[in-house]
Amino acid sequence: MKQPRAWQRMLSGRRLDLLDPTAVDIEIADIAHGLAFVARWNGQTRGDYAYSVAEHSLLVETLFGRIAPNAPVKWRLAALLHDAPEYVIGDMISPVKAAVGSGYGDLDARLTAAIHIRFGLPAAIPASVKRQIKRADRISAWMEATRIAGFSAAEANKFFGKPDAALMEGLDIRLRPPVEVRAEFTARHADLLARLD
């Protein structure tokens, strides 16, 4: 019996094996392009453009910088790349992840490890840093929920926790064409990579 194909060809020409990903098959151009076209909230957001995972990732990295202003650059890079596997596996909303079970988490973990190694990060980041990135992620989700996804503040507080208003000061949800988000994500990645110790 023929095995089903478990790899995806990327625009860079790389073949990424989803069951056994390696750092050699990871390119930032593929990540940025994919994330710029993956819609958060299954596309159920207000506006003329989908709110992309790339845009969300830029916001999470900014929020992480406010939560942990003295964190090494490598952890800011980890924050920017926190959802990077979604460039090939998509952004499943939490209820779908719960229904799918551990398979999605295992796949995400393998891809995350390969991505981290490709860009000079440890395969697994420290739990304390992961918690800070998750906090930034939840604040971003709260902002998205209340500003473009139709949630009331009370409802968002219930699902994501009530965020510290000072951490969100001056930040907004941006809806832009994918080409603009892709360019900013790529530039931010290059900036952080250049400043790695």
Coordinates of N, CA and C in Angstrom, one line a residue:
M1 N 0.8 -1.2 0.0 CA 0.0 0.0 0.0 C 0.9 1.2 0.0
K2 N 0.6 2.2 -0.9 CA 1.4 3.4 -1.0 C 1.2 4.3 0.2
Q3 N 2.3 4.8 0.8 CA 2.2 5.7 1.9 C 1.7 7.1 1.4
P4 N 0.8 7.7 2.2 CA 0.4 9.1 1.8 C 1.5 10.1 1.9
R5 N 1.5 11.1 1.0 CA 2.5 12.1 1.0 C 2.5 12.9 2.3
A6 N 3.6 13.0 3.0 CA 3.7 13.7 4.3 C 4.6 15.0 4.2
W7 N 4.8 15.4 3.0 CA 5.7 16.6 2.8 C 4.9 17.7 2.0
Q8 N 5.4 18.9 2.2 CA 4.8 20.0 1.4 C 5.9 20.7 0.7
R9 N 5.7 21.0 -0.6 CA 6.7 21.8 -1.3 C 6.4 23.3 -1.0
M10 N 7.5 24.0 -0.6 CA 7.4 25.4 -0.3 C 7.8 26.2 -1.5
L11 N 7.4 27.5 -1.5 CA 7.7 28.4 -2.6 C 9.2 28.5 -2.8
S12 N 10.0 28.3 -1.8 CA 11.5 28.4 -1.9 C 12.0 27.2 -2.6
G13 N 11.2 26.2 -2.8 CA 11.7 24.9 -3.5 C 11.9 23.8 -2.5
R14 N 12.0 24.2 -1.2 CA 12.2 23.2 -0.1 C 11.0 22.2 0.0
R15 N 11.3 21.0 0.4 CA 10.3 20.0 0.7 C 10.3 19.8 2.2
L16 N 9.3 20.2 2.9 CA 9.2 20.1 4.3 C 8.4 18.8 4.7
D17 N 9.1 17.9 5.3 CA 8.5 16.7 5.8 C 7.8 17.0 7.1
L18 N 6.5 16.9 7.1 CA 5.7 17.3 8.3 C 5.9 16.3 9.5
L19 N 6.2 15.1 9.1 CA 6.4 14.1 10.2 C 7.8 14.0 10.7
D20 N 8.7 14.5 10.0 CA 10.1 14.5 10.4 C 10.8 15.8 9.9
P21 N 10.4 16.9 10.3 CA 11.0 18.2 9.8 C 12.4 18.4 10.3
T22 N 13.2 19.0 9.4 CA 14.6 19.3 9.8 C 14.8 20.8 9.5
A23 N 15.8 21.3 10.3 CA 16.1 22.7 10.2 C 16.5 23.1 8.8
V24 N 17.1 22.2 8.0 CA 17.6 22.4 6.7 C 16.5 22.8 5.7
D25 N 15.3 22.4 6.0 CA 14.1 22.6 5.2 C 13.3 23.8 5.6
I26 N 13.8 24.6 6.5 CA 13.1 25.8 7.0 C 13.7 27.1 6.4
E27 N 12.9 27.9 5.8 CA 13.3 29.2 5.2 C 12.3 30.3 5.8
I28 N 12.9 31.4 6.2 CA 12.1 32.5 6.7 C 11.1 33.0 5.7
A29 N 11.5 33.0 4.4 CA 10.6 33.5 3.4 C 9.3 32.7 3.3
D30 N 9.5 31.4 3.4 CA 8.3 30.5 3.4 C 7.4 30.7 4.7
I31 N 8.1 30.9 5.8 CA 7.3 31.2 7.0 C 6.5 32.5 6.9
A32 N 7.2 33.5 6.5 CA 6.6 34.9 6.4 C 5.5 34.9 5.4
H33 N 5.7 34.2 4.3 CA 4.7 34.2 3.2 C 3.4 33.4 3.8
G34 N 3.7 32.2 4.3 CA 2.6 31.4 4.8 C 1.8 32.1 5.9
L35 N 2.5 32.6 6.9 CA 1.8 33.3 8.0 C 1.0 34.5 7.6
A36 N 1.5 35.2 6.6 CA 0.8 36.4 6.1 C -0.5 36.1 5.4
F37 N -0.7 34.8 5.0 CA -1.9 34.4 4.4 C -2.8 33.5 5.2
V38 N -2.3 33.2 6.4 CA -3.2 32.4 7.4 C -4.0 33.3 8.2
A39 N -5.3 33.2 8.2 CA -6.2 34.1 8.9 C -6.4 33.6 10.4
R40 N -6.3 34.5 11.3 CA -6.7 34.1 12.7 C -8.2 34.1 12.8
W41 N -8.7 33.5 13.8 CA -10.2 33.5 14.1 C -11.0 32.8 12.9
N42 N -10.3 32.0 12.1 CA -10.9 31.4 10.9 C -11.5 32.4 10.0
G43 N -10.9 33.6 10.0 CA -11.3 34.7 9.1 C -12.5 35.4 9.6
Q44 N -13.1 35.1 10.7 CA -14.3 35.7 11.2 C -14.0 37.0 12.0
T45 N -13.4 37.9 11.3 CA -13.1 39.2 11.8 C -13.6 40.4 11.0
R46 N -13.7 41.5 11.6 CA -14.2 42.7 10.8 C -13.0 43.2 10.0
G47 N -13.4 43.9 8.9 CA -12.3 44.6 8.1 C -12.2 44.0 6.7
D48 N -11.4 44.7 5.9 CA -11.3 44.4 4.5 C -10.2 43.3 4.3
Y49 N -9.4 43.1 5.3 CA -8.3 42.1 5.2 C -8.5 41.1 6.4
A50 N -8.1 39.9 6.2 CA -8.0 39.0 7.3 C -6.9 39.4 8.2
Y51 N -7.1 39.1 9.5 CA -6.1 39.4 10.5 C -5.2 38.2 10.5
S52 N -4.0 38.3 10.0 CA -3.1 37.2 9.8 C -2.3 36.8 11.0
V53 N -1.8 35.6 11.0 CA -0.9 35.1 12.0 C 0.4 35.8 12.0
A54 N 0.8 36.3 10.9 CA 2.0 37.1 10.8 C 1.8 38.4 11.6
E55 N 0.7 39.1 11.4 CA 0.4 40.3 12.1 C 0.3 40.1 13.6
H56 N -0.4 39.0 14.0 CA -0.5 38.6 15.4 C 0.9 38.3 16.0
S57 N 1.7 37.7 15.2 CA 3.1 37.4 15.7 C 3.9 38.6 16.0
L58 N 3.7 39.6 15.1 CA 4.4 40.9 15.4 C 3.9 41.6 16.6
L59 N 2.6 41.5 16.9 CA 2.0 42.1 18.1 C 2.5 41.3 19.3
V60 N 2.5 40.0 19.3 CA 2.9 39.2 20.4 C 4.4 39.6 20.8
E61 N 5.2 39.7 19.8 CA 6.6 40.0 20.0 C 6.7 41.4 20.7
T62 N 5.9 42.4 20.3 CA 5.9 43.7 20.9 C 5.5 43.6 22.3
L63 N 4.4 42.9 22.6 CA 3.9 42.7 23.9 C 4.9 42.0 24.8
F64 N 5.5 41.0 24.3 CA 6.5 40.2 25.0 C 7.6 41.2 25.5
G65 N 8.0 42.1 24.6 CA 9.0 43.1 24.9 C 8.6 44.0 26.0
R66 N 7.3 44.3 26.1 CA 6.8 45.1 27.2 C 6.8 44.3 28.5
I67 N 6.4 43.0 28.4 CA 6.3 42.2 29.6 C 7.7 41.9 30.2
A68 N 8.7 41.6 29.3 CA 10.0 41.3 29.7 C 11.0 42.2 28.9
P69 N 11.1 43.5 29.3 CA 11.9 44.4 28.6 C 13.4 44.1 28.6
N70 N 13.9 43.3 29.6 CA 15.3 43.0 29.7 C 15.6 41.6 29.1
A71 N 14.7 41.0 28.5 CA 14.9 39.6 28.0 C 15.9 39.7 26.9
P72 N 16.7 38.6 26.8 CA 17.7 38.5 25.6 C 16.9 38.5 24.3
V73 N 17.6 39.0 23.3 CA 17.0 39.1 21.9 C 16.5 37.7 21.5
K74 N 17.2 36.6 21.9 CA 16.8 35.3 21.4 C 15.4 35.0 21.8
W75 N 14.9 35.5 23.0 CA 13.6 35.2 23.4 C 12.6 36.1 22.7
R76 N 13.0 37.3 22.3 CA 12.1 38.1 21.4 C 11.9 37.4 20.1
L77 N 13.0 36.8 19.6 CA 12.9 36.0 18.3 C 11.9 34.8 18.5
A78 N 12.1 34.2 19.7 CA 11.1 33.1 20.0 C 9.7 33.5 20.0
A79 N 9.5 34.7 20.6 CA 8.1 35.3 20.6 C 7.6 35.6 19.2
L80 N 8.5 36.1 18.4 CA 8.0 36.4 17.0 C 7.7 35.1 16.3
L81 N 8.4 34.0 16.6 CA 8.2 32.7 15.9 C 7.3 31.8 16.7
H82 N 6.6 32.3 17.7 CA 5.8 31.4 18.5 C 4.7 30.6 17.8
D83 N 4.2 31.1 16.7 CA 3.2 30.4 15.9 C 3.7 30.0 14.5
A84 N 5.0 30.0 14.4 CA 5.6 29.8 13.1 C 5.1 28.5 12.4
P85 N 4.9 27.4 13.2 CA 4.5 26.1 12.5 C 3.2 26.3 11.7
E86 N 2.4 27.3 12.1 CA 1.1 27.5 11.4 C 1.3 27.9 9.9
Y87 N 2.5 28.2 9.5 CA 2.7 28.5 8.1 C 2.5 27.2 7.2
V88 N 2.5 26.0 7.8 CA 2.2 24.8 7.1 C 1.0 24.1 7.6
I89 N 0.7 24.2 8.9 CA -0.4 23.5 9.5 C -1.6 24.3 9.7
G90 N -1.5 25.6 9.5 CA -2.7 26.5 9.6 C -2.9 26.8 11.1
D91 N -3.9 27.8 11.3 CA -4.2 28.2 12.6 C -5.5 27.6 13.0
M92 N -5.5 26.6 13.8 CA -6.7 26.0 14.3 C -7.2 26.7 15.5
I93 N -8.5 27.1 15.5 CA -9.0 27.7 16.7 C -9.0 26.7 17.9
S94 N -9.0 27.2 19.1 CA -8.9 26.3 20.3 C -9.9 25.2 20.3
P95 N -11.2 25.4 20.0 CA -12.1 24.3 20.1 C -11.8 23.2 19.1
V96 N -11.2 23.5 17.9 CA -10.8 22.5 17.0 C -9.6 21.7 17.5
K97 N -8.6 22.4 18.1 CA -7.5 21.8 18.7 C -7.9 20.8 19.7
A98 N -8.9 21.2 20.6 CA -9.3 20.3 21.6 C -10.0 19.0 21.0
A99 N -10.7 19.2 19.9 CA -11.4 18.1 19.3 C -10.4 17.1 18.6
V100 N -9.3 17.7 18.0 CA -8.3 16.9 17.3 C -7.5 16.1 18.3
G101 N -7.2 16.6 19.4 CA -6.4 15.9 20.4 C -4.9 16.2 20.3
S102 N -4.1 15.2 20.9 CA -2.7 15.4 21.0 C -1.9 15.4 19.7
G103 N -2.5 14.9 18.6 CA -1.8 14.8 17.4 C -1.3 16.2 16.9
Y104 N -2.2 17.1 17.0 CA -1.9 18.5 16.6 C -0.7 19.1 17.4
G105 N -0.8 18.9 18.7 CA 0.3 19.4 19.6 C 1.6 18.7 19.3
D106 N 1.6 17.4 19.0 CA 2.9 16.7 18.6 C 3.5 17.2 17.3
L107 N 2.6 17.4 16.3 CA 3.1 18.0 15.1 C 3.7 19.4 15.3
D108 N 2.9 20.2 16.0 CA 3.4 21.6 16.3 C 4.7 21.6 17.0
A109 N 4.9 20.7 18.0 CA 6.2 20.6 18.7 C 7.3 20.2 17.8
R110 N 7.1 19.3 16.9 CA 8.2 18.9 16.0 C 8.6 20.0 15.1
L111 N 7.6 20.7 14.6 CA 7.9 21.8 13.7 C 8.6 23.0 14.4
T112 N 8.1 23.3 15.6 CA 8.7 24.3 16.4 C 10.2 24.0 16.7
A113 N 10.5 22.8 17.1 CA 11.9 22.4 17.3 C 12.8 22.7 16.1
A114 N 12.3 22.3 14.9 CA 13.1 22.4 13.7 C 13.3 23.9 13.4
I115 N 12.2 24.7 13.6 CA 12.3 26.1 13.3 C 13.3 26.8 14.3
H116 N 13.2 26.5 15.5 CA 14.1 27.0 16.5 C 15.5 26.7 16.2
I117 N 15.8 25.5 15.9 CA 17.2 25.1 15.6 C 17.7 25.8 14.3
R118 N 16.8 26.0 13.3 CA 17.2 26.7 12.1 C 17.7 28.1 12.4
F119 N 17.1 28.8 13.4 CA 17.4 30.2 13.6 C 18.2 30.4 14.9
G120 N 18.9 29.3 15.4 CA 19.8 29.5 16.5 C 19.2 29.5 17.9
L121 N 18.0 29.0 18.0 CA 17.4 29.0 19.3 C 17.4 27.5 19.8
P122 N 17.3 27.3 21.1 CA 17.2 25.9 21.6 C 15.8 25.3 21.1
A123 N 15.9 24.0 20.8 CA 14.7 23.3 20.4 C 13.5 23.6 21.3
A124 N 13.7 23.6 22.6 CA 12.7 23.9 23.5 C 13.1 25.0 24.4
I125 N 12.2 26.0 24.5 CA 12.6 27.2 25.3 C 12.3 27.0 26.8
P126 N 12.9 27.7 27.7 CA 12.6 27.6 29.1 C 11.2 27.8 29.4
A127 N 10.6 27.1 30.4 CA 9.2 27.2 30.8 C 8.9 28.7 31.2
S128 N 9.8 29.3 31.9 CA 9.5 30.7 32.3 C 9.3 31.7 31.1
V129 N 10.1 31.5 30.1 CA 10.0 32.3 28.9 C 8.7 31.9 28.1
K130 N 8.4 30.6 28.1 CA 7.2 30.2 27.4 C 6.0 30.8 28.1
R131 N 6.0 30.9 29.4 CA 4.9 31.5 30.1 C 4.7 33.0 29.7
Q132 N 5.9 33.7 29.6 CA 5.8 35.1 29.3 C 5.3 35.3 27.9
I133 N 5.7 34.4 27.0 CA 5.2 34.5 25.6 C 3.7 34.2 25.5
K134 N 3.3 33.2 26.3 CA 1.9 32.8 26.4 C 1.1 34.0 26.9
R135 N 1.6 34.7 27.9 CA 0.9 35.9 28.5 C 0.7 36.9 27.4
A136 N 1.8 37.2 26.6 CA 1.7 38.1 25.5 C 0.7 37.6 24.5
D137 N 0.7 36.4 24.2 CA -0.3 35.8 23.2 C -1.7 35.9 23.7
R138 N -2.0 35.8 25.0 CA -3.3 35.9 25.5 C -3.8 37.4 25.5
I139 N -2.9 38.3 25.7 CA -3.2 39.7 25.6 C -3.6 40.1 24.2
S140 N -2.7 39.6 23.3 CA -3.0 39.8 21.8 C -4.4 39.2 21.5
A141 N -4.7 38.0 22.0 CA -6.0 37.4 21.7 C -7.1 38.2 22.2
W142 N -6.9 38.8 23.4 CA -7.9 39.6 24.0 C -8.2 40.9 23.2
M143 N -7.1 41.5 22.7 CA -7.2 42.7 21.9 C -8.0 42.3 20.6
E144 N -7.6 41.2 20.0 CA -8.2 40.8 18.7 C -9.7 40.5 18.9
A145 N -10.0 39.8 20.0 CA -11.3 39.4 20.3 C -12.2 40.6 20.4
T146 N -11.8 41.6 21.2 CA -12.6 42.7 21.5 C -12.7 43.8 20.4
R147 N -11.6 43.8 19.6 CA -11.5 44.9 18.5 C -12.0 44.5 17.2
I148 N -11.8 43.2 16.8 CA -12.2 42.8 15.5 C -13.0 41.5 15.4
A149 N -13.1 40.7 16.5 CA -13.8 39.4 16.4 C -15.2 39.4 17.1
G150 N -15.7 40.5 17.6 CA -17.0 40.6 18.1 C -17.3 40.2 19.5
F151 N -16.2 40.0 20.3 CA -16.4 39.6 21.7 C -16.6 40.9 22.5
S152 N -17.4 40.8 23.6 CA -17.5 41.9 24.6 C -16.2 41.8 25.5
A153 N -15.9 42.8 26.2 CA -14.8 42.8 27.1 C -15.0 41.7 28.2
A154 N -16.2 41.6 28.7 CA -16.5 40.6 29.7 C -16.3 39.2 29.2
E155 N -16.7 39.0 28.0 CA -16.5 37.6 27.4 C -15.0 37.3 27.1
A156 N -14.3 38.3 26.6 CA -12.9 38.2 26.4 C -12.1 37.9 27.7
N157 N -12.5 38.7 28.8 CA -11.9 38.5 30.1 C -12.1 37.0 30.6
K158 N -13.3 36.5 30.3 CA -13.6 35.1 30.7 C -12.6 34.1 30.0
F159 N -12.4 34.3 28.7 CA -11.6 33.3 27.9 C -10.1 33.6 28.0
F160 N -9.7 34.8 28.1 CA -8.3 35.2 27.9 C -7.7 35.8 29.1
G161 N -8.5 36.2 30.1 CA -8.0 36.9 31.3 C -8.1 38.4 31.0
K162 N -8.3 39.2 32.1 CA -8.3 40.6 31.9 C -6.9 41.1 31.8
P163 N -6.5 41.8 30.7 CA -5.1 42.2 30.5 C -4.8 43.5 31.3
D164 N -3.5 43.7 31.5 CA -3.0 44.9 32.1 C -3.1 46.0 31.0
A165 N -3.9 47.0 31.2 CA -4.1 48.0 30.2 C -2.8 48.8 29.8
A166 N -1.9 48.9 30.8 CA -0.6 49.6 30.5 C 0.2 48.9 29.4
L167 N 0.1 47.5 29.4 CA 0.8 46.8 28.4 C 0.3 47.0 26.9
M168 N -1.0 47.4 26.8 CA -1.6 47.6 25.5 C -1.6 49.0 25.1
E169 N -1.1 49.9 25.9 CA -1.2 51.3 25.6 C -0.5 51.7 24.3
G170 N -1.2 52.4 23.4 CA -0.7 52.8 22.2 C -0.7 51.7 21.1
L171 N -1.1 50.5 21.4 CA -1.1 49.4 20.4 C -2.5 49.3 19.8
D172 N -2.5 48.8 18.6 CA -3.8 48.6 17.9 C -3.7 47.4 17.1
I173 N -4.9 46.9 16.6 CA -4.9 45.8 15.7 C -4.9 46.4 14.3
R174 N -3.9 45.9 13.5 CA -3.7 46.4 12.2 C -4.2 45.3 11.1
L175 N -5.0 45.8 10.2 CA -5.4 44.9 9.1 C -4.8 45.5 7.8
R176 N -3.9 44.7 7.2 CA -3.2 45.1 6.0 C -3.1 44.0 5.0
P177 N -2.8 44.4 3.8 CA -2.6 43.4 2.7 C -1.5 42.4 3.1
P178 N -1.6 41.2 2.8 CA -0.6 40.2 3.1 C 0.8 40.6 2.7
V179 N 1.0 41.3 1.6 CA 2.3 41.6 1.1 C 3.0 42.6 2.1
E180 N 2.3 43.5 2.7 CA 2.8 44.4 3.7 C 3.2 43.7 5.0
V181 N 2.4 42.8 5.4 CA 2.6 42.1 6.7 C 3.8 41.2 6.5
R182 N 3.9 40.5 5.3 CA 5.0 39.6 5.0 C 6.3 40.4 5.1
A183 N 6.3 41.6 4.5 CA 7.6 42.4 4.4 C 8.0 42.8 5.9
E184 N 7.0 43.2 6.7 CA 7.4 43.6 8.0 C 7.8 42.5 8.9
F185 N 7.2 41.3 8.7 CA 7.6 40.1 9.5 C 9.0 39.7 9.1
T186 N 9.3 39.7 7.8 CA 10.6 39.3 7.4 C 11.7 40.3 7.9
A187 N 11.4 41.6 7.8 CA 12.3 42.6 8.3 C 12.5 42.5 9.8
R188 N 11.5 42.3 10.5 CA 11.6 42.1 12.0 C 12.5 40.9 12.3
H189 N 12.2 39.8 11.6 CA 13.0 38.6 11.8 C 14.5 38.9 11.6
A190 N 14.8 39.6 10.5 CA 16.2 39.9 10.1 C 16.8 40.7 11.1
D191 N 16.1 41.7 11.7 CA 16.6 42.6 12.7 C 17.0 41.8 14.0
L192 N 16.1 41.0 14.4 CA 16.3 40.2 15.6 C 17.5 39.2 15.4
L193 N 17.5 38.6 14.2 CA 18.5 37.6 14.0 C 19.9 38.3 13.9
A194 N 20.0 39.5 13.4 CA 21.3 40.2 13.4 C 21.8 40.6 14.7
R195 N 20.9 40.7 15.7 CA 21.2 41.1 17.1 C 21.4 39.9 18.0
L196 N 21.3 38.7 17.5 CA 21.5 37.5 18.4 C 22.9 37.5 18.9
D197 N 23.1 37.1 20.1 CA 24.4 36.9 20.7 C 25.1 35.7 20.1

